[in-house]
Amino acid sequence: MRDRYLFSADRKASEYRRLLEITPGHARLLTPSKAAGQVRWFVSIALALAYVAIWSWLFWFVVVGLSLAGVAPVAAWVLFGAFSVLWFVGGFLLFLWWDRRSLPLLADAPGHSLELVLLGARSFGTFQDVRARTPWGEEIHLVVDAREPRFWEAVRLLEGRAASSG
C-alpha cells in the first residue's frame, strides 16, 4: 500500500483539470501551477515528436525493406496495415502512460490547494462520483478518474484502515 494517491478529478467529467490527492488522514483538491502545466505540455510534445520520428523511420525501413526483398504487394500491404494498427495503439498507450506518470509532476507544487472532507462516493467502474465538503462547509461533487479498487484503497488509507479490511 502506498502513502499517497493521485487521481485526475474535477467538477465536470470532461475537464479533469485538478487532482485529488489522498494521503493518510488528508484529502486535498489540487490545482496545478501554470509552470507545472507548461512542463507537462513540453514533455508531452517531446514524447509525441519522438514517437512519430521513431515510427516514421520504422515505417520507412519496412517499406524499403519490403520493396528490396521483392515481397508480394498483398503481403506488403498486410504488413503495412499491421504497422499502422501498432502505430495507433502504441500512441494511445503512450498517451495513457504519460497521463498517469505526469500526475506527481502536477501535484508537487500546486497553484492552489483545498482541504476536503470526503462524505461519500458512488462507483461507476472507471470513475467515481465523490461528495466532499470544503473547509467553509460547501458540499461539492467531484468526478474522479479512478478504477473502483484503487479508489477504495486510497479511501482506506485516508481513514487509516489496513488495506485488507473491507
C-alpha positions as a Markdown table, in Angstrom:
| # | Residue | x | y | z |
|---|---|---|---|---|
| 1 | Met | 0.0 | 0.0 | 0.0 |
| 2 | Arg | 1.3 | 3.4 | -0.9 |
| 3 | Asp | 1.3 | 6.6 | 1.2 |
| 4 | Arg | 0.0 | 8.9 | -1.5 |
| 5 | Tyr | -2.6 | 8.5 | -4.2 |
| 6 | Leu | -3.2 | 11.0 | -7.0 |
| 7 | Phe | -6.3 | 11.0 | -9.3 |
| 8 | Ser | -7.4 | 13.3 | -12.0 |
| 9 | Ala | -10.6 | 15.0 | -10.8 |
| 10 | Asp | -12.8 | 17.9 | -11.4 |
| 11 | Arg | -16.4 | 19.1 | -11.0 |
| 12 | Lys | -17.1 | 18.0 | -14.7 |
| 13 | Ala | -16.1 | 14.7 | -16.2 |
| 14 | Ser | -15.0 | 16.4 | -19.4 |
| 15 | Glu | -12.3 | 18.6 | -17.8 |
| 16 | Tyr | -10.1 | 16.8 | -15.2 |
| 17 | Arg | -8.0 | 19.9 | -14.7 |
| 18 | Arg | -7.5 | 19.3 | -11.0 |
| 19 | Leu | -6.1 | 16.4 | -8.9 |
| 20 | Leu | -7.4 | 14.7 | -5.9 |
| 21 | Glu | -4.6 | 13.8 | -3.5 |
| 22 | Ile | -5.2 | 11.3 | -0.8 |
| 23 | Thr | -2.6 | 10.8 | 2.0 |
| 24 | Pro | -3.1 | 9.3 | 5.5 |
| 25 | Gly | -5.7 | 11.4 | 7.1 |
| 26 | His | -5.9 | 14.1 | 4.4 |
| 27 | Ala | -7.8 | 14.6 | 1.1 |
| 28 | Arg | -6.9 | 17.7 | -1.0 |
| 29 | Leu | -8.1 | 19.1 | -4.3 |
| 30 | Leu | -5.1 | 20.5 | -6.1 |
| 31 | Thr | -5.0 | 22.9 | -8.9 |
| 32 | Pro | -1.7 | 22.5 | -10.8 |
| 33 | Ser | 0.6 | 25.6 | -11.1 |
| 34 | Lys | 1.0 | 27.2 | -14.5 |
| 35 | Ala | 4.7 | 26.2 | -14.6 |
| 36 | Ala | 3.9 | 22.5 | -13.9 |
| 37 | Gly | 1.3 | 22.6 | -16.7 |
| 38 | Gln | 3.8 | 24.1 | -19.1 |
| 39 | Val | 6.4 | 21.4 | -18.2 |
| 40 | Arg | 3.8 | 18.7 | -18.8 |
| 41 | Trp | 2.9 | 20.2 | -22.1 |
| 42 | Phe | 6.5 | 20.5 | -23.2 |
| 43 | Val | 7.3 | 16.9 | -22.2 |
| 44 | Ser | 4.0 | 15.7 | -24.0 |
| 45 | Ile | 5.1 | 17.4 | -27.2 |
| 46 | Ala | 8.6 | 16.0 | -26.9 |
| 47 | Leu | 7.2 | 12.5 | -26.4 |
| 48 | Ala | 4.9 | 12.8 | -29.3 |
| 49 | Leu | 7.6 | 14.1 | -31.7 |
| 50 | Ala | 10.0 | 11.3 | -30.6 |
| 51 | Tyr | 7.3 | 8.7 | -31.1 |
| 52 | Val | 6.4 | 10.0 | -34.6 |
| 53 | Ala | 10.1 | 10.2 | -35.5 |
| 54 | Ile | 10.9 | 6.6 | -34.4 |
| 55 | Trp | 7.8 | 5.1 | -36.0 |
| 56 | Ser | 8.4 | 7.1 | -39.2 |
| 57 | Trp | 11.9 | 5.6 | -39.5 |
| 58 | Leu | 10.5 | 2.1 | -38.8 |
| 59 | Phe | 7.8 | 2.6 | -41.5 |
| 60 | Trp | 10.4 | 3.8 | -44.0 |
| 61 | Phe | 12.7 | 0.8 | -43.3 |
| 62 | Val | 9.8 | -1.7 | -43.6 |
| 63 | Val | 8.6 | -0.1 | -46.9 |
| 64 | Val | 12.2 | 0.0 | -48.4 |
| 65 | Gly | 13.0 | -3.5 | -47.0 |
| 66 | Leu | 9.8 | -5.0 | -48.5 |
| 67 | Ser | 10.5 | -3.3 | -51.8 |
| 68 | Leu | 14.1 | -4.6 | -52.0 |
| 69 | Ala | 13.1 | -8.0 | -50.8 |
| 70 | Gly | 10.5 | -8.3 | -53.6 |
| 71 | Val | 7.7 | -9.1 | -51.3 |
| 72 | Ala | 4.3 | -9.6 | -53.0 |
| 73 | Pro | 2.2 | -6.4 | -52.9 |
| 74 | Val | -0.6 | -8.0 | -50.9 |
| 75 | Ala | 1.8 | -9.1 | -48.2 |
| 76 | Ala | 3.4 | -5.7 | -48.2 |
| 77 | Trp | 0.0 | -4.0 | -47.6 |
| 78 | Val | -0.9 | -6.5 | -44.9 |
| 79 | Leu | 2.4 | -5.8 | -43.1 |
| 80 | Phe | 1.9 | -2.0 | -43.6 |
| 81 | Gly | -1.6 | -2.3 | -42.2 |
| 82 | Ala | -0.3 | -4.2 | -39.1 |
| 83 | Phe | 2.3 | -1.5 | -38.6 |
| 84 | Ser | -0.4 | 1.2 | -38.9 |
| 85 | Val | -2.5 | -0.5 | -36.2 |
| 86 | Leu | 0.5 | -0.9 | -34.0 |
| 87 | Trp | 1.3 | 2.9 | -34.5 |
| 88 | Phe | -2.2 | 4.0 | -33.4 |
| 89 | Val | -2.4 | 1.5 | -30.4 |
| 90 | Gly | 1.2 | 2.4 | -29.3 |
| 91 | Gly | 0.4 | 6.1 | -29.5 |
| 92 | Phe | -2.7 | 5.6 | -27.4 |
| 93 | Leu | -0.9 | 3.6 | -24.8 |
| 94 | Leu | 1.9 | 6.2 | -24.7 |
| 95 | Phe | -0.7 | 8.9 | -24.1 |
| 96 | Leu | -2.3 | 6.9 | -21.2 |
| 97 | Trp | 1.1 | 6.1 | -19.7 |
| 98 | Trp | 2.2 | 9.7 | -19.7 |
| 99 | Asp | -1.2 | 10.9 | -18.4 |
| 100 | Arg | -0.7 | 8.8 | -15.3 |
| 101 | Arg | 3.0 | 9.4 | -14.9 |
| 102 | Ser | 2.7 | 13.2 | -15.1 |
| 103 | Leu | 0.3 | 13.4 | -12.1 |
| 104 | Pro | 3.1 | 13.8 | -9.5 |
| 105 | Leu | 4.7 | 16.5 | -11.6 |
| 106 | Leu | 1.4 | 18.5 | -11.5 |
| 107 | Ala | 0.8 | 17.8 | -7.8 |
| 108 | Asp | 4.3 | 18.6 | -6.3 |
| 109 | Ala | 4.0 | 22.4 | -6.5 |
| 110 | Pro | 0.2 | 23.1 | -6.8 |
| 111 | Gly | -1.0 | 26.6 | -7.6 |
| 112 | His | -3.9 | 26.2 | -5.2 |
| 113 | Ser | -4.8 | 23.6 | -2.6 |
| 114 | Leu | -8.2 | 22.9 | -0.9 |
| 115 | Glu | -8.6 | 20.6 | 2.0 |
| 116 | Leu | -11.6 | 18.3 | 1.7 |
| 117 | Val | -13.6 | 16.0 | 3.9 |
| 118 | Leu | -14.9 | 13.1 | 1.8 |
| 119 | Leu | -18.6 | 12.4 | 2.6 |
| 120 | Gly | -19.3 | 9.6 | 0.2 |
| 121 | Ala | -18.8 | 8.1 | -3.2 |
| 122 | Arg | -20.6 | 6.2 | -5.9 |
| 123 | Ser | -18.7 | 4.0 | -8.2 |
| 124 | Phe | -19.3 | 3.8 | -11.9 |
| 125 | Gly | -16.4 | 1.4 | -12.6 |
| 126 | Thr | -13.7 | 3.5 | -14.2 |
| 127 | Phe | -14.7 | 6.7 | -12.5 |
| 128 | Gln | -16.1 | 7.7 | -9.1 |
| 129 | Asp | -18.7 | 10.4 | -8.2 |
| 130 | Val | -17.4 | 11.8 | -4.9 |
| 131 | Arg | -19.2 | 14.1 | -2.5 |
| 132 | Ala | -16.9 | 16.2 | -0.4 |
| 133 | Arg | -17.1 | 19.2 | 2.0 |
| 134 | Thr | -14.8 | 22.2 | 1.8 |
| 135 | Pro | -13.4 | 24.0 | 4.9 |
| 136 | Trp | -16.1 | 26.6 | 4.7 |
| 137 | Gly | -18.9 | 24.0 | 4.7 |
| 138 | Glu | -19.8 | 23.9 | 1.0 |
| 139 | Glu | -20.6 | 20.5 | -0.3 |
| 140 | Ile | -19.2 | 19.7 | -3.8 |
| 141 | His | -19.3 | 16.9 | -6.2 |
| 142 | Leu | -16.2 | 15.7 | -7.9 |
| 143 | Val | -15.8 | 13.2 | -10.8 |
| 144 | Val | -12.6 | 11.2 | -10.1 |
| 145 | Asp | -10.9 | 9.3 | -12.9 |
| 146 | Ala | -10.1 | 6.1 | -11.0 |
| 147 | Arg | -11.0 | 2.4 | -11.1 |
| 148 | Glu | -13.0 | 1.3 | -8.1 |
| 149 | Pro | -10.5 | -1.0 | -6.3 |
| 150 | Arg | -7.7 | 1.6 | -6.4 |
| 151 | Phe | -10.0 | 4.4 | -5.3 |
| 152 | Trp | -11.3 | 2.5 | -2.3 |
| 153 | Glu | -7.7 | 1.5 | -1.4 |
| 154 | Ala | -6.9 | 5.2 | -1.2 |
| 155 | Val | -10.0 | 5.9 | 0.9 |
| 156 | Arg | -8.9 | 3.2 | 3.4 |
| 157 | Leu | -5.5 | 5.0 | 3.5 |
| 158 | Leu | -7.4 | 8.3 | 4.2 |
| 159 | Glu | -9.3 | 6.6 | 7.0 |
| 160 | Gly | -6.3 | 4.9 | 8.5 |
| 161 | Arg | -7.6 | 1.4 | 7.9 |
| 162 | Ala | -5.5 | -1.6 | 6.7 |
| 163 | Ala | -5.5 | -2.5 | 3.0 |
| 164 | Ser | -7.0 | -5.9 | 3.8 |
| 165 | Ser | -10.1 | -4.5 | 5.5 |
| 166 | Gly | -13.3 | -4.2 | 3.5 |
